[in-house]
Short mmCIF file of C-alpha atoms in Angstrom, two decimals:
data_model
loop_
_atom_site.label_atom_id
_atom_site.label_comp_id
_atom_site.label_asym_id
_atom_site.label_seq_id
_atom_site.Cartn_x
_atom_site.Cartn_y
_atom_site.Cartn_z
CA UNK A 1 86.45 113.26 60.49
CA UNK A 2 86.66 113.47 64.26
CA UNK A 3 90.15 113.99 65.68
CA UNK A 4 91.52 111.25 67.97
CA UNK A 5 91.90 113.83 70.73
CA UNK A 6 88.11 114.25 70.73
CA UNK A 7 87.43 110.58 71.43
CA UNK A 8 87.94 108.61 74.64
CA UNK A 9 87.44 104.84 74.62
CA UNK A 10 86.40 103.06 77.80
CA UNK A 11 86.99 99.32 78.11
CA UNK A 12 85.14 96.95 80.43
CA UNK A 13 87.31 96.12 83.40
CA UNK A 14 88.25 92.44 83.53
CA UNK A 15 90.61 91.59 86.36
CA UNK A 16 92.86 88.56 85.87
CA UNK A 17 93.59 86.37 88.89
CA UNK A 18 97.06 85.07 89.69
CA UNK A 19 100.57 86.56 89.42
CA UNK A 20 100.64 89.94 87.72
CA UNK A 21 104.10 89.40 86.25
CA UNK A 22 105.52 92.17 88.42
CA UNK A 23 107.81 91.20 91.29
CA UNK A 24 107.65 88.09 93.49
CA UNK A 25 104.02 86.88 93.63
CA UNK A 26 104.61 85.01 96.89
CA UNK A 27 106.37 87.74 98.87
CA UNK A 28 105.33 91.03 100.35
CA UNK A 29 102.31 92.15 102.32
CA UNK A 30 98.71 90.99 102.01
CA UNK A 31 95.90 93.48 101.53
CA UNK A 32 92.22 92.59 101.34
CA UNK A 33 89.96 94.79 99.25
CA UNK A 34 86.38 94.67 100.52
CA UNK A 35 83.02 96.14 99.55
CA UNK A 36 79.49 95.82 100.90
CA UNK A 37 76.01 96.58 99.60
CA UNK A 38 73.48 97.30 102.32
CA UNK A 39 69.81 98.12 102.89
CA UNK A 40 70.72 101.59 104.15
CA UNK A 41 73.29 103.74 105.91
CA UNK A 42 72.77 102.80 109.57
CA UNK A 43 74.81 99.75 110.64
CA UNK A 44 72.51 99.19 113.62
CA UNK A 45 69.18 99.40 111.80
CA UNK A 46 70.24 98.27 108.31
CA UNK A 47 71.80 95.04 107.03
CA UNK A 48 74.43 93.79 104.62
CA UNK A 49 72.92 92.20 101.50
CA UNK A 50 76.18 91.58 99.64
CA UNK A 51 79.81 91.23 100.75
CA UNK A 52 82.74 90.78 98.39
CA UNK A 53 86.49 90.65 98.90
CA UNK A 54 89.77 89.79 97.20
CA UNK A 55 93.20 89.32 98.71
CA UNK A 56 96.18 90.78 96.87
CA UNK A 57 99.91 90.75 97.50
CA UNK A 58 102.03 93.85 97.05
CA UNK A 59 105.70 94.71 97.50
CA UNK A 60 107.30 97.60 99.39
CA UNK A 61 106.91 99.86 96.35
CA UNK A 62 103.14 99.37 96.26
CA UNK A 63 103.29 97.13 93.20
CA UNK A 64 100.57 94.45 93.25
CA UNK A 65 102.28 91.15 92.49
CA UNK A 66 99.40 88.70 92.86
CA UNK A 67 95.61 88.96 92.63
CA UNK A 68 93.66 86.36 94.57
CA UNK A 69 90.26 84.86 93.83
CA UNK A 70 87.06 86.82 94.30
CA UNK A 71 84.86 85.82 97.23
CA UNK A 72 81.32 87.12 97.08
CA UNK A 73 78.28 86.38 99.20
CA UNK A 74 74.71 87.61 99.24
CA UNK A 75 72.66 87.65 102.42
CA UNK A 76 68.97 87.71 103.19
CA UNK A 77 68.30 90.75 105.41
CA UNK A 78 65.10 89.19 106.72
CA UNK A 79 62.96 92.01 105.36
CA UNK A 80 62.22 93.54 101.95
CA UNK A 81 65.05 95.38 100.23
CA UNK A 82 64.06 99.06 99.87
CA UNK A 83 63.12 99.96 96.28
CA UNK A 84 65.83 102.61 96.00
CA UNK A 85 68.47 100.07 97.05
CA UNK A 86 67.17 97.57 94.48
CA UNK A 87 67.39 100.23 91.78
CA UNK A 88 70.95 101.06 92.80
CA UNK A 89 72.32 97.53 93.23
CA UNK A 90 70.05 95.51 90.96
CA UNK A 91 69.39 93.11 93.85
CA UNK A 92 65.80 91.99 94.40
CA UNK A 93 64.35 90.09 97.36
CA UNK A 94 64.43 86.85 95.34
CA UNK A 95 68.17 87.29 94.67
CA UNK A 96 69.04 87.13 98.36
CA UNK A 97 66.29 84.87 99.72
CA UNK A 98 67.81 82.20 101.95
CA UNK A 99 71.38 83.41 101.29
CA UNK A 100 74.00 83.78 104.02
CA UNK A 101 77.56 85.07 104.29
CA UNK A 102 80.15 82.41 105.12
CA UNK A 103 81.13 84.21 108.32
CA UNK A 104 84.01 81.88 109.39
CA UNK A 105 85.65 82.04 105.95
CA UNK A 106 85.15 85.79 105.51
CA UNK A 107 86.49 86.41 109.01
CA UNK A 108 89.60 84.32 108.38
CA UNK A 109 90.33 86.01 105.05
CA UNK A 110 90.15 89.45 106.62
CA UNK A 111 91.64 88.90 110.07
CA UNK A 112 95.14 87.84 109.01
CA UNK A 113 95.66 90.56 106.39
CA UNK A 114 98.20 93.34 106.83
CA UNK A 115 95.61 95.86 105.65
CA UNK A 116 91.91 95.97 104.80
CA UNK A 117 91.12 98.40 102.01
CA UNK A 118 87.82 99.90 100.88
CA UNK A 119 86.67 102.85 98.80
CA UNK A 120 84.91 104.96 101.43
CA UNK A 121 86.15 102.87 104.35
CA UNK A 122 84.24 105.07 106.80
CA UNK A 123 81.08 103.40 105.50
CA UNK A 124 82.29 99.82 105.04
CA UNK A 125 84.10 99.44 108.35
CA UNK A 126 80.91 99.99 110.36
CA UNK A 127 79.03 97.23 108.54
CA UNK A 128 81.88 94.75 108.10
CA UNK A 129 83.09 94.81 111.70
CA UNK A 130 79.52 94.56 113.00
CA UNK A 131 78.71 91.61 110.71
CA UNK A 132 82.07 89.88 111.33
CA UNK A 133 82.81 90.61 115.00
CA UNK A 134 85.49 87.94 115.17
CA UNK A 135 87.82 89.64 112.71
CA UNK A 136 89.55 91.66 115.41
CA UNK A 137 90.91 95.13 114.74
CA UNK A 138 92.79 95.12 111.43
CA UNK A 139 94.43 98.16 109.89
CA UNK A 140 91.91 99.87 107.60
CA UNK A 141 92.75 102.13 104.68
CA UNK A 142 90.58 104.13 102.28
CA UNK A 143 91.31 104.37 98.57
CA UNK A 144 88.94 107.31 98.28
CA UNK A 145 90.33 109.51 101.07
CA UNK A 146 93.98 108.44 101.37
CA UNK A 147 95.08 109.05 97.80
CA UNK A 148 95.28 112.67 96.69
CA UNK A 149 93.42 112.06 93.45
CA UNK A 150 92.80 115.75 92.65
CA UNK A 151 96.45 116.51 93.35
CA UNK A 152 97.41 113.96 90.70
CA UNK A 153 95.15 115.41 88.05
CA UNK A 154 91.95 113.44 88.64
CA UNK A 155 88.53 115.06 88.74
CA UNK A 156 86.69 113.90 91.86
CA UNK A 157 86.99 110.86 94.10
CA UNK A 158 83.98 108.66 93.26
CA UNK A 159 84.95 105.14 92.25
CA UNK A 160 83.24 104.98 88.88
CA UNK A 161 84.45 108.44 87.90
CA UNK A 162 88.06 107.65 88.81
CA UNK A 163 87.85 104.37 86.92
CA UNK A 164 86.55 106.10 83.80
CA UNK A 165 89.45 108.54 83.90
CA UNK A 166 91.77 105.52 83.86
CA UNK A 167 90.00 104.18 80.75
CA UNK A 168 87.66 101.54 82.19
CA UNK A 169 84.02 101.01 83.12
CA UNK A 170 82.42 98.44 85.39
CA UNK A 171 79.08 97.34 86.86
CA UNK A 172 78.88 99.93 89.62
CA UNK A 173 77.25 99.03 92.95
CA UNK A 174 77.91 95.34 92.53
CA UNK A 175 80.17 94.47 95.46
CA UNK A 176 82.41 92.17 93.44
CA UNK A 177 82.74 94.62 90.54
CA UNK A 178 83.52 97.46 92.96
CA UNK A 179 86.26 95.39 94.60
CA UNK A 180 87.87 94.78 91.20
CA UNK A 181 87.55 98.48 90.37
CA UNK A 182 89.47 99.43 93.52
CA UNK A 183 92.24 96.95 92.69
CA UNK A 184 92.51 98.36 89.17
CA UNK A 185 92.81 101.88 90.59
CA UNK A 186 95.49 100.77 93.04
CA UNK A 187 97.51 99.36 90.12
CA UNK A 188 97.19 102.57 88.10
CA UNK A 189 100.48 104.39 87.52
CA UNK A 190 100.31 107.93 88.86
CA UNK A 191 102.11 110.91 87.27
CA UNK A 192 105.13 110.38 89.54
CA UNK A 193 105.61 106.88 88.08
CA UNK A 194 104.45 105.03 91.20
CA UNK A 195 101.25 102.98 91.54
CA UNK A 196 98.37 104.54 93.45
CA UNK A 197 98.74 101.85 96.11
CA UNK A 198 102.17 103.24 97.03
CA UNK A 199 100.58 106.57 97.87
CA UNK A 200 97.84 104.91 99.89
CA UNK A 201 100.27 102.74 101.89
CA UNK A 202 102.33 105.80 102.80
CA UNK A 203 99.24 107.68 103.94
CA UNK A 204 97.80 104.73 105.85
CA UNK A 205 101.04 104.33 107.82
CA UNK A 206 100.74 107.76 109.38
CA UNK A 207 98.87 109.00 112.41
CA UNK A 208 96.52 111.70 111.18
CA UNK A 209 94.21 114.44 112.29
CA UNK A 210 90.49 114.33 111.66
CA UNK A 211 89.22 117.84 111.13
CA UNK A 212 85.51 118.63 111.37
CA UNK A 213 84.22 121.85 109.84
CA UNK A 214 81.86 122.53 112.75
CA UNK A 215 79.42 125.33 111.99
CA UNK A 216 80.34 125.63 108.32
CA UNK A 217 77.60 127.29 106.30
CA UNK A 218 75.66 125.01 103.97
CA UNK A 219 76.46 127.31 101.05
CA UNK A 220 80.13 126.29 101.39
CA UNK A 221 79.54 122.55 100.96
CA UNK A 222 80.88 122.51 97.40
CA UNK A 223 84.13 124.11 98.56
CA UNK A 224 84.45 121.45 101.27
CA UNK A 225 83.68 118.59 98.86
CA UNK A 226 86.31 119.79 96.39
CA UNK A 227 88.78 119.96 99.25
CA UNK A 228 88.15 116.30 100.08
CA UNK A 229 85.66 116.65 102.93
CA UNK A 230 82.83 114.12 103.22
CA UNK A 231 79.50 114.44 105.00
CA UNK A 232 79.13 112.57 108.30
CA UNK A 233 75.35 112.01 108.55
CA UNK A 234 75.51 110.85 112.17
CA UNK A 235 77.19 114.00 113.48
CA UNK A 236 75.89 116.20 110.64
CA UNK A 237 79.26 117.72 109.89
CA UNK A 238 81.76 117.86 107.01
CA UNK A 239 85.04 116.17 107.87
CA UNK A 240 88.29 114.82 106.41
CA UNK A 241 91.59 113.33 107.59
CA UNK A 242 94.78 115.37 107.38
CA UNK A 243 98.40 114.23 107.73
CA UNK A 244 100.47 116.02 110.35
CA UNK A 245 102.56 117.70 107.64
CA UNK A 246 99.41 119.18 106.05
CA UNK A 247 97.77 120.51 109.20
CA UNK A 248 99.16 124.04 109.02
CA UNK A 249 98.08 124.45 105.39
CA UNK A 250 94.61 123.14 106.23
CA UNK A 251 94.30 125.58 109.13
CA UNK A 252 95.08 128.44 106.76
CA UNK A 253 92.59 127.21 104.15
CA UNK A 254 89.82 126.82 106.71
CA UNK A 255 90.51 130.20 108.22
CA UNK A 256 90.43 131.94 104.82
CA UNK A 257 87.66 129.98 103.05
CA UNK A 258 85.29 128.61 105.70
CA UNK A 259 85.62 130.66 108.90
CA UNK A 260 86.53 134.10 107.56
CA UNK A 261 84.11 136.73 108.84
CA UNK A 262 83.16 137.60 105.26
CA UNK A 263 81.65 134.14 104.70
CA UNK A 264 80.89 133.05 108.26
CA UNK A 265 79.84 136.07 110.32
CA UNK A 266 78.73 133.82 113.19
CA UNK A 267 82.28 132.78 114.00
CA UNK A 268 83.19 129.25 115.04
CA UNK A 269 86.22 127.06 114.55
CA UNK A 270 87.02 123.55 113.33
CA UNK A 271 87.38 120.57 115.64
CA UNK A 272 90.63 118.56 115.48
CA UNK A 273 91.06 114.97 116.74
CA UNK A 274 94.23 112.88 116.46
CA UNK A 275 93.63 109.39 115.06
CA UNK A 276 96.06 106.48 115.25
CA UNK A 277 97.17 104.37 112.32
CA UNK A 278 94.50 102.13 110.83
CA UNK A 279 91.61 103.27 113.04
CA UNK A 280 90.83 106.66 111.55
CA UNK A 281 87.43 105.54 110.18
CA UNK A 282 85.76 104.44 113.39
#
């Protein structure tokens, strides 16, 4: 007989709308969790084909007290969806034909929130703000980059992988399902007894440094990925955001692991840029 320690059960994620039973459901701050599916990676050349969002309330301790309704729209990009995108999202041309995002409603739901949250906000912000230009300049936060998942015992930062480590599975690359997955992760209790959202809110409130590993050798990409760096395809560089308190430690790590003469005989140094609260993903 197989031992219980050798078995892990994953349950389908089903998010329940309404008060969570924790704290005052009508008090606290409002966060909007958003996700997009697109025809590609370029916000100028490519288009949104699905946009989903939910508003949630949370208290000062990062506890989600109310989960709002799911809003989800599909949109006709005006051209065929690339086959690889259809395979990834399950969306075919017929699924989006004649569909349009309710721009006034989506704009209103996002513009008055205290925070807009996405998993990989660096991607979503470029498409959402281009498609909804009237939403202003809200504070953006990233559940992928602004929670130290590896530091809390998680393996990796991808949404589906994190969700599985919490005991759930979902329909990945469906915008609505991905929104619910992010909310479930934000409600997850971390080893210190606080919800993941508490860690994200603390990180999002800080001014940070964006460090770019300029000139890093391609053979070191796995080291950078494990450290939390992500690939910026526009500038063709690995980069991540670092809190002020972590800058010295990051300088040491980069000097020893990425720019040491033994691994990078051509020299070089990282590029540091200070980013203000809420706009670090532009």
